[in-house]
Coordinates of C-alpha atoms and ligand atoms in Angstrom, one line a residue:
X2 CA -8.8 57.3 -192.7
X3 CA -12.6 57.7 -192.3
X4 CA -13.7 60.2 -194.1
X5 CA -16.7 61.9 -191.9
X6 CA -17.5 64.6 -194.0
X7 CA -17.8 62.1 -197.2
X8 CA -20.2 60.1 -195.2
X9 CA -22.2 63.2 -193.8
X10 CA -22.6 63.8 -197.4
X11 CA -23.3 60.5 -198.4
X12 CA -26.5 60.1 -195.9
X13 CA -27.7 63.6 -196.5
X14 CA -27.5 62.9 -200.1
X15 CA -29.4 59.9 -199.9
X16 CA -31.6 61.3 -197.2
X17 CA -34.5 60.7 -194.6
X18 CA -31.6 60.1 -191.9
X19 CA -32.0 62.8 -188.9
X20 CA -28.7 64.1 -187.7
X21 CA -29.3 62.8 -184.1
X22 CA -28.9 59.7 -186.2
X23 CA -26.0 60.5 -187.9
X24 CA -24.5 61.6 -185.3
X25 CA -25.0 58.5 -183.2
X26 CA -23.7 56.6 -186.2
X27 CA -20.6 58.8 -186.9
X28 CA -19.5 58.3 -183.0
X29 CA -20.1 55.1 -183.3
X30 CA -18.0 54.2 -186.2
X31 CA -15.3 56.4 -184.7
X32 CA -15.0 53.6 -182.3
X33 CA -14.1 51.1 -184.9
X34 CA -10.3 50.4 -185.3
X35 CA -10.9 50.9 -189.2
X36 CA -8.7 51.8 -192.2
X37 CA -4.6 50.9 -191.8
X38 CA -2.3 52.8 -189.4
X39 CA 0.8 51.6 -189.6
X40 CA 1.9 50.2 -186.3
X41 CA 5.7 48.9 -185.4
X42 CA 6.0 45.7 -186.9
X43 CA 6.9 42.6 -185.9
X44 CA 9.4 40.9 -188.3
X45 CA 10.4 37.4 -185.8
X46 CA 6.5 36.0 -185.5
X47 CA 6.6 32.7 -184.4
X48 CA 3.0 30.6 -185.7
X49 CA 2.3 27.6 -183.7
X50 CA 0.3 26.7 -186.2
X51 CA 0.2 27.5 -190.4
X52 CA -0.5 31.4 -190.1
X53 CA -1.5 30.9 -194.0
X54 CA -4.1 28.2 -193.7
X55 CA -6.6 30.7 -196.0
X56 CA -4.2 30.0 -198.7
X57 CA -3.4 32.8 -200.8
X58 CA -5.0 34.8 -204.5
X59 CA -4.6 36.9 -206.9
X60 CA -7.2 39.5 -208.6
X61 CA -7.4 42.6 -210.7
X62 CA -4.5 42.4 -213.1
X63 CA -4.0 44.9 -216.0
X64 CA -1.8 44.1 -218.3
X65 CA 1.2 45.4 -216.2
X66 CA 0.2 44.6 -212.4
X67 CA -1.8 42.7 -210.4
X68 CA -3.2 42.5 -206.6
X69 CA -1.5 39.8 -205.0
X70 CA -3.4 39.0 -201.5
X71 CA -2.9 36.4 -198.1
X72 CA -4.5 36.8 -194.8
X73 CA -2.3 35.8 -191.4
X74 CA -4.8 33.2 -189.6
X75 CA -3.6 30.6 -187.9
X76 CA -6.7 30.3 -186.2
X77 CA -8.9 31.4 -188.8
X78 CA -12.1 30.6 -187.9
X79 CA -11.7 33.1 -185.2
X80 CA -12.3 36.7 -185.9
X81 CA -8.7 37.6 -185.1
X82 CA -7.8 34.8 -187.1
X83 CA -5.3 34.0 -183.7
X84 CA -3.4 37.1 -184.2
X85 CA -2.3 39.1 -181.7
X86 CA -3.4 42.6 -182.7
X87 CA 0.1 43.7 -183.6
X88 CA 1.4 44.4 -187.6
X89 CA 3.9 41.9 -188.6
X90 CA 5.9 42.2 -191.5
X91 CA 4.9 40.1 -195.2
X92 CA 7.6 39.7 -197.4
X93 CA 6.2 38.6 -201.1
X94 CA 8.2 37.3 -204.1
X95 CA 6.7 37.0 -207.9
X96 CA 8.5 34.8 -209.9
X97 CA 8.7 33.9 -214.1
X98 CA 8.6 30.1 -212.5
X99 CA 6.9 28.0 -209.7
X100 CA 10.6 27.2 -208.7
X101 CA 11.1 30.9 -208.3
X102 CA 14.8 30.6 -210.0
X103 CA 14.0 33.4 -212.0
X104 CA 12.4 35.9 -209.3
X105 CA 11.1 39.1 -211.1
X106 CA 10.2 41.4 -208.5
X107 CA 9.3 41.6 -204.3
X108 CA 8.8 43.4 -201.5
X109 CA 7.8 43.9 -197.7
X110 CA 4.1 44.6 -196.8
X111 CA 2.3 45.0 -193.4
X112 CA 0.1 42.5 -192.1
X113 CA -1.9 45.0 -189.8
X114 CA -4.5 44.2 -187.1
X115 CA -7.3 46.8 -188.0
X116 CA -7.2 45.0 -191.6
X117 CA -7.7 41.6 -190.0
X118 CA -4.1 40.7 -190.9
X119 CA -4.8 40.7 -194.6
X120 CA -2.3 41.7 -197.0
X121 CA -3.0 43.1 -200.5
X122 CA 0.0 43.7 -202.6
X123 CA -0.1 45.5 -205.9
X124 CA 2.7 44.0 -207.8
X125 CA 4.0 46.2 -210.7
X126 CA 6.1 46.6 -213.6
X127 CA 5.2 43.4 -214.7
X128 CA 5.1 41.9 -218.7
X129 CA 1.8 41.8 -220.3
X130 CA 0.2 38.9 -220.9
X131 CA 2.2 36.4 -218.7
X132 CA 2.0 33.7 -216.0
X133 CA 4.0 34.2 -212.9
X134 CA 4.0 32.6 -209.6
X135 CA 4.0 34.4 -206.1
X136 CA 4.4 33.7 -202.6
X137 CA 4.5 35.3 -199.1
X138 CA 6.4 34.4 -196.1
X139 CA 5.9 35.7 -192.5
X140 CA 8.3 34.4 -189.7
X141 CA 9.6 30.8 -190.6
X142 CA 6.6 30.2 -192.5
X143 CA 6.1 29.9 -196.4
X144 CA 2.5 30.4 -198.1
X145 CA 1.1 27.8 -200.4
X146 CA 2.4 28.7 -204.1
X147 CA -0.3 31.3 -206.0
X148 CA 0.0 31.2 -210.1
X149 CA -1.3 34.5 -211.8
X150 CA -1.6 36.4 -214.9
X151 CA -1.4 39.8 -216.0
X152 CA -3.4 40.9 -219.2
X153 CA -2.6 41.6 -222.7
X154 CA -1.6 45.1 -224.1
X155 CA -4.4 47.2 -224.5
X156 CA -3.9 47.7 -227.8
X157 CA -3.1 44.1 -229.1
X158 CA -5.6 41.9 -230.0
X159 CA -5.5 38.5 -228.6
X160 CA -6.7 35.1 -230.4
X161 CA -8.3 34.1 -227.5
X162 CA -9.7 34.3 -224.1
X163 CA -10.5 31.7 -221.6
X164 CA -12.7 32.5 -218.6
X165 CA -15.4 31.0 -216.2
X166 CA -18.0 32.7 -214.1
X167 CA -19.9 31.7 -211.0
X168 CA -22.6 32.9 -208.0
X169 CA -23.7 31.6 -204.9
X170 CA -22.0 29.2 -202.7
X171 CA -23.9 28.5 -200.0
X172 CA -21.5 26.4 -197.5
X173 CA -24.2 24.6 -196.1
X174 CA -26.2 23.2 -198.6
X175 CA -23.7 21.5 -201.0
X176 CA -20.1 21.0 -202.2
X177 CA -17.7 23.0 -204.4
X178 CA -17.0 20.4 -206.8
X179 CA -17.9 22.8 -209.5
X180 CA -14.7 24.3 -208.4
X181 CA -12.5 21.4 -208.9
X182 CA -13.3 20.9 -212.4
X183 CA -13.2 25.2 -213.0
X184 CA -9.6 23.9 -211.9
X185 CA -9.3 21.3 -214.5
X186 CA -10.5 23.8 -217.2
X187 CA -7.5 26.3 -216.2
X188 CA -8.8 29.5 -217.4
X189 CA -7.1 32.6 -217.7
X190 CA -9.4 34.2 -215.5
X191 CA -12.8 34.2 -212.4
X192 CA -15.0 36.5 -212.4
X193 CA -17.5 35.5 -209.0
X194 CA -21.0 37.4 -209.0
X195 CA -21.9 37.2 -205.5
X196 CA -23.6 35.5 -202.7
X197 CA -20.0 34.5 -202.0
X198 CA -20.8 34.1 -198.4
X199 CA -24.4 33.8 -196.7
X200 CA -25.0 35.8 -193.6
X201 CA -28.5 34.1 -192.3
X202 CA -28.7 31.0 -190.1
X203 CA -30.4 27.6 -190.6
X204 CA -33.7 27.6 -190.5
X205 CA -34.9 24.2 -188.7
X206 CA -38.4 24.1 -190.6
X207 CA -36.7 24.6 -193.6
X208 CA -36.3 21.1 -195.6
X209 CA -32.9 22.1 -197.3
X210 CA -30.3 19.1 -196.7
X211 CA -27.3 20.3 -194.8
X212 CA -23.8 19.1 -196.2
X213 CA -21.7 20.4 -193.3
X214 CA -22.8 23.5 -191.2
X215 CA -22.0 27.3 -190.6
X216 CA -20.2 28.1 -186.9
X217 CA -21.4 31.4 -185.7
X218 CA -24.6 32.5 -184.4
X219 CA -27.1 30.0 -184.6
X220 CA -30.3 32.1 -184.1
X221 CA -30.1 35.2 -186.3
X222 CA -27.8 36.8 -189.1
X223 CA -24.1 37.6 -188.3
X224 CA -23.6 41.5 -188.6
X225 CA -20.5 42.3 -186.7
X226 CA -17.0 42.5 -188.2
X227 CA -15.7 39.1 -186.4
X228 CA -18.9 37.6 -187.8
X229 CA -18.3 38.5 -190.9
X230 CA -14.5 37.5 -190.7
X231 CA -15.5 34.0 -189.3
X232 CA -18.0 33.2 -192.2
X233 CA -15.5 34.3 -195.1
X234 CA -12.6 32.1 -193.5
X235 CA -15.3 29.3 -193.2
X236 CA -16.0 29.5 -197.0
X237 CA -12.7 30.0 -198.1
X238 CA -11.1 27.2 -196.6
X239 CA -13.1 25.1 -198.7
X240 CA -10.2 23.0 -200.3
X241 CA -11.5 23.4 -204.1
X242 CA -12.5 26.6 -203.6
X243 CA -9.1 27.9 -202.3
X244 CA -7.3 26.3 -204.9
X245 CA -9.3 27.8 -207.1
X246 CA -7.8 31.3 -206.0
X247 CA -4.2 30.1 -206.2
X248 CA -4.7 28.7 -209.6
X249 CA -5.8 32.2 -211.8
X250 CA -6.5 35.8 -210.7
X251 CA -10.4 36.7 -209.9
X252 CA -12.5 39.7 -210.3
X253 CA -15.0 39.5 -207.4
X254 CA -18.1 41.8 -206.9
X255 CA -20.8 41.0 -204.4
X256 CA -24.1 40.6 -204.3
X257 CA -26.5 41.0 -200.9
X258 CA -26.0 38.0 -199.1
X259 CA -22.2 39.5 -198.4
X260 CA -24.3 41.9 -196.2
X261 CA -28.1 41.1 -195.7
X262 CA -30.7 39.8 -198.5
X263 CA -32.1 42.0 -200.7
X264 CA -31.0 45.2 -199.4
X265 CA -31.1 47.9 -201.5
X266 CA -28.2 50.8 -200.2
X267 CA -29.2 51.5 -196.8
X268 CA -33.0 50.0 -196.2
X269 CA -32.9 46.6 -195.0
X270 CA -35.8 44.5 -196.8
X271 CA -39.3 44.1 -195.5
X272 CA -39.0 42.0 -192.2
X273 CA -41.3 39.7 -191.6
X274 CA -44.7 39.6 -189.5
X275 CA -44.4 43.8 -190.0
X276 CA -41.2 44.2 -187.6
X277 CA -39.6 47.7 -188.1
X278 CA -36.8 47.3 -190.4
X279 CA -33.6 48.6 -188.9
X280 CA -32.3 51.7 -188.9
X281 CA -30.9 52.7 -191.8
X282 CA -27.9 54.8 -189.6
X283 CA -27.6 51.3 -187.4
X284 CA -27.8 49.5 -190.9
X285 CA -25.3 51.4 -192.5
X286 CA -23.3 50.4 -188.9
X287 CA -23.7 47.0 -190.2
X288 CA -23.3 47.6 -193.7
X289 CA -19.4 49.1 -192.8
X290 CA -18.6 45.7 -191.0
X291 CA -19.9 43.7 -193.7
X292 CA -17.8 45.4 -196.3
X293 CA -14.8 45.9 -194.2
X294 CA -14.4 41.7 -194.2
X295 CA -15.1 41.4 -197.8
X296 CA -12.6 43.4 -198.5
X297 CA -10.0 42.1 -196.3
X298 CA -10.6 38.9 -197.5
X299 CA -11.1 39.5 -201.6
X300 CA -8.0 40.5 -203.6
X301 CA -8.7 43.9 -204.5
X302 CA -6.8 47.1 -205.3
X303 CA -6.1 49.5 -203.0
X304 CA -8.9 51.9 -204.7
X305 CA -11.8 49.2 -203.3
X306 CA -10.4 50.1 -199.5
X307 CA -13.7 50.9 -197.5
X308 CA -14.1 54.5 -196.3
X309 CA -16.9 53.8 -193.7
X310 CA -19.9 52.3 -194.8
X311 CA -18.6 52.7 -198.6
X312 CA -17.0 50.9 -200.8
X313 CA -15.7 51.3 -204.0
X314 CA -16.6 48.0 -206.2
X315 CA -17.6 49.0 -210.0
X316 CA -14.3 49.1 -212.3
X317 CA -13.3 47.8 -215.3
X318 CA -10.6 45.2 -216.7
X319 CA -9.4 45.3 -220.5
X320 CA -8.6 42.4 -222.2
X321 CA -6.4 43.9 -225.1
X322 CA -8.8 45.0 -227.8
X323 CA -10.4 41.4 -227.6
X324 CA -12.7 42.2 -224.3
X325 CA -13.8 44.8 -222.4
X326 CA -15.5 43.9 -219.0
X327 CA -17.3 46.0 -216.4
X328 CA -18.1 44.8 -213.0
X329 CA -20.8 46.2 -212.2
X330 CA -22.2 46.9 -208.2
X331 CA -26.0 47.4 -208.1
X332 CA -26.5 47.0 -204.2
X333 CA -24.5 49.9 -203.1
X334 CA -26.0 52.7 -205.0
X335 CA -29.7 51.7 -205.3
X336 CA -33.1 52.6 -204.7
X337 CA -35.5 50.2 -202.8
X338 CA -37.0 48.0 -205.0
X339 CA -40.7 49.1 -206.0
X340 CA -43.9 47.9 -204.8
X341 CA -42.5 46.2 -201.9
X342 CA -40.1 43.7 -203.7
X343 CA -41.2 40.1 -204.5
X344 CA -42.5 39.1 -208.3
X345 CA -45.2 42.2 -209.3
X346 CA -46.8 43.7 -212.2
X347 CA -44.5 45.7 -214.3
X348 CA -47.0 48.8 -212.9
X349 CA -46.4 52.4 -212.8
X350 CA -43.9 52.0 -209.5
X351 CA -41.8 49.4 -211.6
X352 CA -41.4 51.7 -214.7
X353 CA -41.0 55.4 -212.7
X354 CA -37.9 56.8 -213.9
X355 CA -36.3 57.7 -210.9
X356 CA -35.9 53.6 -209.8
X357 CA -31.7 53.1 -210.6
X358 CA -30.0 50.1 -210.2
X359 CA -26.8 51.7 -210.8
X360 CA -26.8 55.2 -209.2
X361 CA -26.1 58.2 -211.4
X362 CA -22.4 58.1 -211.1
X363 CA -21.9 54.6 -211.8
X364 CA -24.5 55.0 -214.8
X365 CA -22.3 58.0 -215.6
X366 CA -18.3 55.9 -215.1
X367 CA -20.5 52.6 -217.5
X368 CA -21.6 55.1 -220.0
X369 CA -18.3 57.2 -220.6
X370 CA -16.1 53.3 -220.3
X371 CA -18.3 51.6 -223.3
X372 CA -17.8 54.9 -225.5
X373 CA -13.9 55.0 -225.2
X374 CA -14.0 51.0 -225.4
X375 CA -11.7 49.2 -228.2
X376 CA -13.4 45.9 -227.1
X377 CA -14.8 43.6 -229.7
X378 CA -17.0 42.1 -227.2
X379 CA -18.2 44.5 -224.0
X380 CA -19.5 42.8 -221.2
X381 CA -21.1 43.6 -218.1
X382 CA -20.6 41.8 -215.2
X383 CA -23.1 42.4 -212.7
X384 CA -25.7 40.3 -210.2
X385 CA -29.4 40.3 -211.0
X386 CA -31.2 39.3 -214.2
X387 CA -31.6 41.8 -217.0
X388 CA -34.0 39.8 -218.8
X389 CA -37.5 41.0 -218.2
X390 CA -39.0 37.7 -217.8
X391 CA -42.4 37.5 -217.0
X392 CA -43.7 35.0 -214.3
X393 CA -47.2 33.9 -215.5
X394 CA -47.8 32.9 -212.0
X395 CA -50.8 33.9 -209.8
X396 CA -50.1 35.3 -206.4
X397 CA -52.3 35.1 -203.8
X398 CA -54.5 38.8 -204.0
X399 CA -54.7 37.8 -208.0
X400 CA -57.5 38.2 -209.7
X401 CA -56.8 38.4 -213.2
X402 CA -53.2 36.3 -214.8
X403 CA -51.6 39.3 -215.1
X404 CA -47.6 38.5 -215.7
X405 CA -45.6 39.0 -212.9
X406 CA -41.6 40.6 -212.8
X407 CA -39.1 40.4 -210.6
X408 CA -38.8 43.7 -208.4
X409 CA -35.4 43.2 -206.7
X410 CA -33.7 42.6 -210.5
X411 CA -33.6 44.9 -213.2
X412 CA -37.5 44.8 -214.0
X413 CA -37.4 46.8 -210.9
X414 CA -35.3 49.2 -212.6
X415 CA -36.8 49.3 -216.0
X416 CA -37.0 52.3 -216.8
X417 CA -33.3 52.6 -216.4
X418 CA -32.9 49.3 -217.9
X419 CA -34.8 49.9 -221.1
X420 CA -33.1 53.3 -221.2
X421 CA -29.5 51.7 -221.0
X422 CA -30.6 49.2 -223.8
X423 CA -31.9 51.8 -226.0
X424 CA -28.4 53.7 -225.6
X425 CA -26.5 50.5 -226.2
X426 CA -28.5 49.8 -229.6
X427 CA -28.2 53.7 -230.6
X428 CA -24.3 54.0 -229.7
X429 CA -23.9 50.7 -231.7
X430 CA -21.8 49.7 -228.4
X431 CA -19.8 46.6 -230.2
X432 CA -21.4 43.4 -228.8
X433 CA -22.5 43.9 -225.5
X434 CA -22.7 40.7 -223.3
X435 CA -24.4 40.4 -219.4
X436 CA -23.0 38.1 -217.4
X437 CA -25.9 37.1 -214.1
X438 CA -25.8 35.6 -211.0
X439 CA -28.3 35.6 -207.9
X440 CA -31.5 33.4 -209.2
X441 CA -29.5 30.5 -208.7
X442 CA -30.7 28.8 -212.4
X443 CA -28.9 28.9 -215.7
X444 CA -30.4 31.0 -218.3
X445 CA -29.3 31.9 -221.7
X446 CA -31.2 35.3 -222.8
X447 CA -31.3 37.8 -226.2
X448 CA -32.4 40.9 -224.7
X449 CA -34.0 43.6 -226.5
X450 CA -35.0 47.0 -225.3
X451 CA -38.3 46.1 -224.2
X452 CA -38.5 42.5 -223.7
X453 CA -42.4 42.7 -224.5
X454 CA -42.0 44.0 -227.3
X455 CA -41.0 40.0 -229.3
X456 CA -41.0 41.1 -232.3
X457 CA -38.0 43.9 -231.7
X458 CA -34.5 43.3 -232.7
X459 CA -32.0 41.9 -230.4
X460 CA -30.0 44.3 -228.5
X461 CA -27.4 42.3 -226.2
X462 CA -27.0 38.5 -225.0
X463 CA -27.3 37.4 -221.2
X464 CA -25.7 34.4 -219.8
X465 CA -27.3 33.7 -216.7
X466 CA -25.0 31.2 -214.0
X467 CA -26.3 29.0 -211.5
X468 CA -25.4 28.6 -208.0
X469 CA -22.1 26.6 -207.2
X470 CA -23.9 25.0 -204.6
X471 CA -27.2 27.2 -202.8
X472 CA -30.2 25.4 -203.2
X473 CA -28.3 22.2 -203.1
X474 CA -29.7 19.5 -205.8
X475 CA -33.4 20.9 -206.1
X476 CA -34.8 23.6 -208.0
X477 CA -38.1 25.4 -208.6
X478 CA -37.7 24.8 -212.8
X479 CA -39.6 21.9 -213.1
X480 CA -40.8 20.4 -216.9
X481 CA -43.6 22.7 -216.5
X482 CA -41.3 25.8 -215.9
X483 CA -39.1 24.5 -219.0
X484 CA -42.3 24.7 -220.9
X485 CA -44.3 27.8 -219.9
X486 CA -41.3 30.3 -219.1
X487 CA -39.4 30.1 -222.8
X488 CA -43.1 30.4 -224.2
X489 CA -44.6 33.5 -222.3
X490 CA -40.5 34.8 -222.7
X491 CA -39.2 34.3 -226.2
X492 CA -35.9 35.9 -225.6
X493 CA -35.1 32.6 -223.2
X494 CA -33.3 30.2 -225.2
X495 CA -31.9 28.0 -222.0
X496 CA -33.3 27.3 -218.6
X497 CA -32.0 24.6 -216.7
X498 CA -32.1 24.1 -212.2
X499 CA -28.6 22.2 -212.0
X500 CA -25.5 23.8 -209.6
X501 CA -22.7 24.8 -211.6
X502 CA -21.1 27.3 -213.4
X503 CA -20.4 29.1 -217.2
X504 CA -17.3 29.1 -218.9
X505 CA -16.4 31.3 -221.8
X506 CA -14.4 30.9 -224.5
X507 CA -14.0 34.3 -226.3
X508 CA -12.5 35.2 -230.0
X509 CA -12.7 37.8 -231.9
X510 CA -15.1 36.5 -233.8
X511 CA -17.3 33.9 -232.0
X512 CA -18.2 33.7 -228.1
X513 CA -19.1 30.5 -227.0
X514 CA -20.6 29.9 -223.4
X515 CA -21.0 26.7 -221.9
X516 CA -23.1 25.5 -218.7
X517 CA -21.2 23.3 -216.7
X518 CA -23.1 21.5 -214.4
X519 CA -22.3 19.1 -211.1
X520 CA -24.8 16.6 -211.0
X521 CA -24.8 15.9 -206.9
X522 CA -23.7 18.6 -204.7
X523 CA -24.9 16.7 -201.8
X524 CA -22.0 14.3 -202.0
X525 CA -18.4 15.4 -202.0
X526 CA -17.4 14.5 -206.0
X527 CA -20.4 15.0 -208.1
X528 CA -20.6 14.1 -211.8
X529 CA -19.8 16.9 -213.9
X530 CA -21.3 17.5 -217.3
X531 CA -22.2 20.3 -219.8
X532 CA -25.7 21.0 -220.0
X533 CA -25.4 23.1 -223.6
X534 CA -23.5 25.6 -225.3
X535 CA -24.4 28.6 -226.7
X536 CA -22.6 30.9 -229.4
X537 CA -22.5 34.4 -230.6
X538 CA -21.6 35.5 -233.6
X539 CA -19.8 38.9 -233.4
X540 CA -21.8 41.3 -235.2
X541 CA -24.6 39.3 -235.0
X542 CA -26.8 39.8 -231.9
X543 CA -28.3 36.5 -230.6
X544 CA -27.6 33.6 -229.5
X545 CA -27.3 30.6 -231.6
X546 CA -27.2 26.4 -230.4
X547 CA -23.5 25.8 -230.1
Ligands
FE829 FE1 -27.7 33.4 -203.9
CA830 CA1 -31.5 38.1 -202.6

């Protein structure tokens, strides 16, 4: 149910909202048919068309469960995916086999209207470190087959570890053939880093070639629920990409473009031509839509179910003693980004220690996780860079060449982010590893605790993924980029503008990441290559050529 009082608290604690605020926003959200009540069934649906056209996935696993998730649509690029808004009955089935001869457990779940007809089943009591096959079936009709994976024991430590990682898809402006050959590499396990939807429209000035084109709103961001729905069922129907989810289970965080760009908790970013920003009571109105559809359509435990405008996103997965990940949310729980956002000086703003990233609890959970962690190798999984590169560009107020950082990625943050570094090197946290997303280029990064201070030891590793396809075949790194960025920024080690993605292959002793690119995303079956590899030595911060 929606908990008021947790969201009275919520704003206060984060402040500057007036109560005639909250109180418009608490009626208001009282009107929205939210969290599940269960509702009399209906077990004899009849589909005129395939009510499973999203396909089905699978995310989460531990090493004795896993989430097991369909939607009902069969018309799923409308918002009610063609549903009447009545709960029908799910039955599920996991199997040891894809003939499912040698079924291991099932069960019945509720498809339910206020969910958007999305099912997320936690299947338990299952072996460690196994393949199964699943399946739903609602009325006469059968879901494509789903294959999945639960993790090893926590205490055993496995030989080795397979996994990919990848950001940014924009629909419009290129292909998902990245995914197709993430298929052909078969890993063990996704983890996606956001910007797994876009929410803005086309912009006709813009010069960006469009592949194939968003439905919705034409002439401003989507923000309501339906909108929101529509756009994820867009995406995901993408035939790689769904296969994709059927073929291993995922670990999905977001980014902003799930909700709105650059938003940092509840303040929308600076608008353009000085237009008031929304309010943040209206914006956190928004901000419950948003995060209502990305969890109906992501498979996520029942912990991650929104309670209003919150969400609960950070958690972590162990890999027996081999891995330890934690996926990380730094939108939710953040300050607004200093000095207005864009690429500034690292000034007094940037480095006040009250900028987080993470929120104190969050900081808190991350902290307490990488003491108690048996991981050889601990690895954040997060969405903006950690590196604090320095841009020795000139904006257009400049005077002087003063280096300029990102605000909106943890530079922003770097008090926090120095901080976290300096506890990581002083707990001798085994190994730590960043995974990135957002920038839309592929990076490979030693980080230290001060990354302008060269001539520091390294601290941690950061593999930085490009986009799957946003930004389509161009990119801003050009041969002078290539030159000047790894030279003002001697923890860069790789920089490279292609679309693809990073897979990993993890053993106890090495970790080896390579950039896989796709060469065209503006035609439907690009080349595919790898652009380099990179290896760490574990024990040995830093990254060395594969
Ligand atoms: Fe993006
Ligand atoms: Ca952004």
């Amino acid at each position: 149910m929606l908990d008021l009082a947790r969201l009275a608290d919520a704003i206060r604690y984060e402040g500057g909202v007036s109560r005639r605020l909250f109180l418009a926003y608490s009626s208001a959200l009282a009107s929205l048919p939210l969290l599940a009540t269960r509702t009399e069934a209906a077990d004899r649906t009849k589909f005129d068309t395939d009510p499973f056209s999203l396909g089905v996935a699978s995310g989460d696993p531990d090493a004795t469960s896993v989430v097991l998730w369909t939607r009902l649509a069969p018309k799923p690029l409308q918002g009610d995916g063609g549903m009447k808004p009545e709960a029908v009955r799910v039955a599920w089935e996991l199997a040891e086999d894809e003939a499912f001869t040698k079924g291991v457990t099932k069960g019945e779940a509720i498809a339910s209207p206020v969910l958007g007809h999305s099912v997320h089943v936690e299947a338990k009591g299952l072996k460690p470190d196994r393949w199964y096959f699943y399946r739903f079936r609602a009325g006469e009709a059968t879901s494509p087959i789903g294959r999945t994976r639960t993790l090893p024991p926590a205490e055993s430590l496995p030989e080795k570890l397979t996994f990919a990682f990848a950001s940014c898809q924009h629909y419009e402006q290129g292909y998902y053939t990245a995914y197709g050959q993430m298929l052909k590499d078969t890993p063990d396990l996704v983890f996606h880093l956001g910007d797994y939807i876009y929410e803005y429209p086309h912009d006709p000035k813009s010069k960006a070639k469009r592949v194939r084109q968003h439905t919705g709103p034409k002439d401003r961001k989507i923000k309501t629920l339906n909108e929101y729905r529509e756009r994820h069922a867009l995406y995901r129907a993408d035939a790689y990409l769904n296969k994709m989810h059927a073929a291993c289970p995922w670990f999905v965080t977001w980014d902003d473009h799930e909700f709105d760009n650059n938003y940092a908790n509840d303040i929308q970013e600076e608008q353009p031509n000085g237009a008031p920003r929304t309010p943040p009571a209206e914006f956190l109105l928004q901000r419950a839509a948003a995060y209502q559809a990305y969890y109906e359509f992501m498979p996520l435990r029942k912990r991650s179910l929104p309670h209003g405008a919150d969400m609960m996103l950070y958690r972590k997965a162990r890999f027996g003693r081999l891995a330890e990940f934690f996926v990380l949310d730094t939108r939710q729980y953040r300050t607004p980004q200093p000095n207005n956002d864009g690429l500034k000086p690292l000034n007094a703003e940037a480095l006040k220690n009250t900028n987080t990233l993470l929120g104190r609890r969050q900081k808190g959970w991350l902290q307490a996780g990488l003491l108690q962690s048996t991981g050889t190798w601990n690895v954040l999984a997060q969405q903006v860079m950690m590196l604090m590169a320095a841009f020795p560009i000139k904006g257009k107020d400049d005077t002087d060449d003063e280096p300029k950082y990102a605000m909106d990625q943890w530079p922003g943050y770097a008090f926090e982010r120095m901080e976290l570094l300096r506890w990581l090197a002083e707990r001798k946290i085994a190994n730590p590893v960043v995974l990135t997303g957002d920038i839309h280029t592929n990076w490979a990064n030693d980080l230290r605790i001060d990354d302008r201070q060269t001539d520091s030891p390294v601290v941690a590793s950061e593999f930085v993924c490009t986009s799957i396809s946003s930004g389509g075949n161009s990119s801003w790194i050009n041969a002078e980029a290539q030159k000047v960025l790894p030279a003002k920024n001697p923890g860069v080690r790789f920089l490279n503008g292609e679309r693809g993605y990073v897979r990993c292959v993890v053993t106890p002793k090495t970790w080896q990441s390579d950039y896989v690119v796709c060469e065209d995303v503006l035609q439907p079956n690009g080349k595919i290559a790898t652009r380099a590899s990179f290896v760490i030595e574990a024990g040995q911060p830093g990254l060395k050529k594969a």
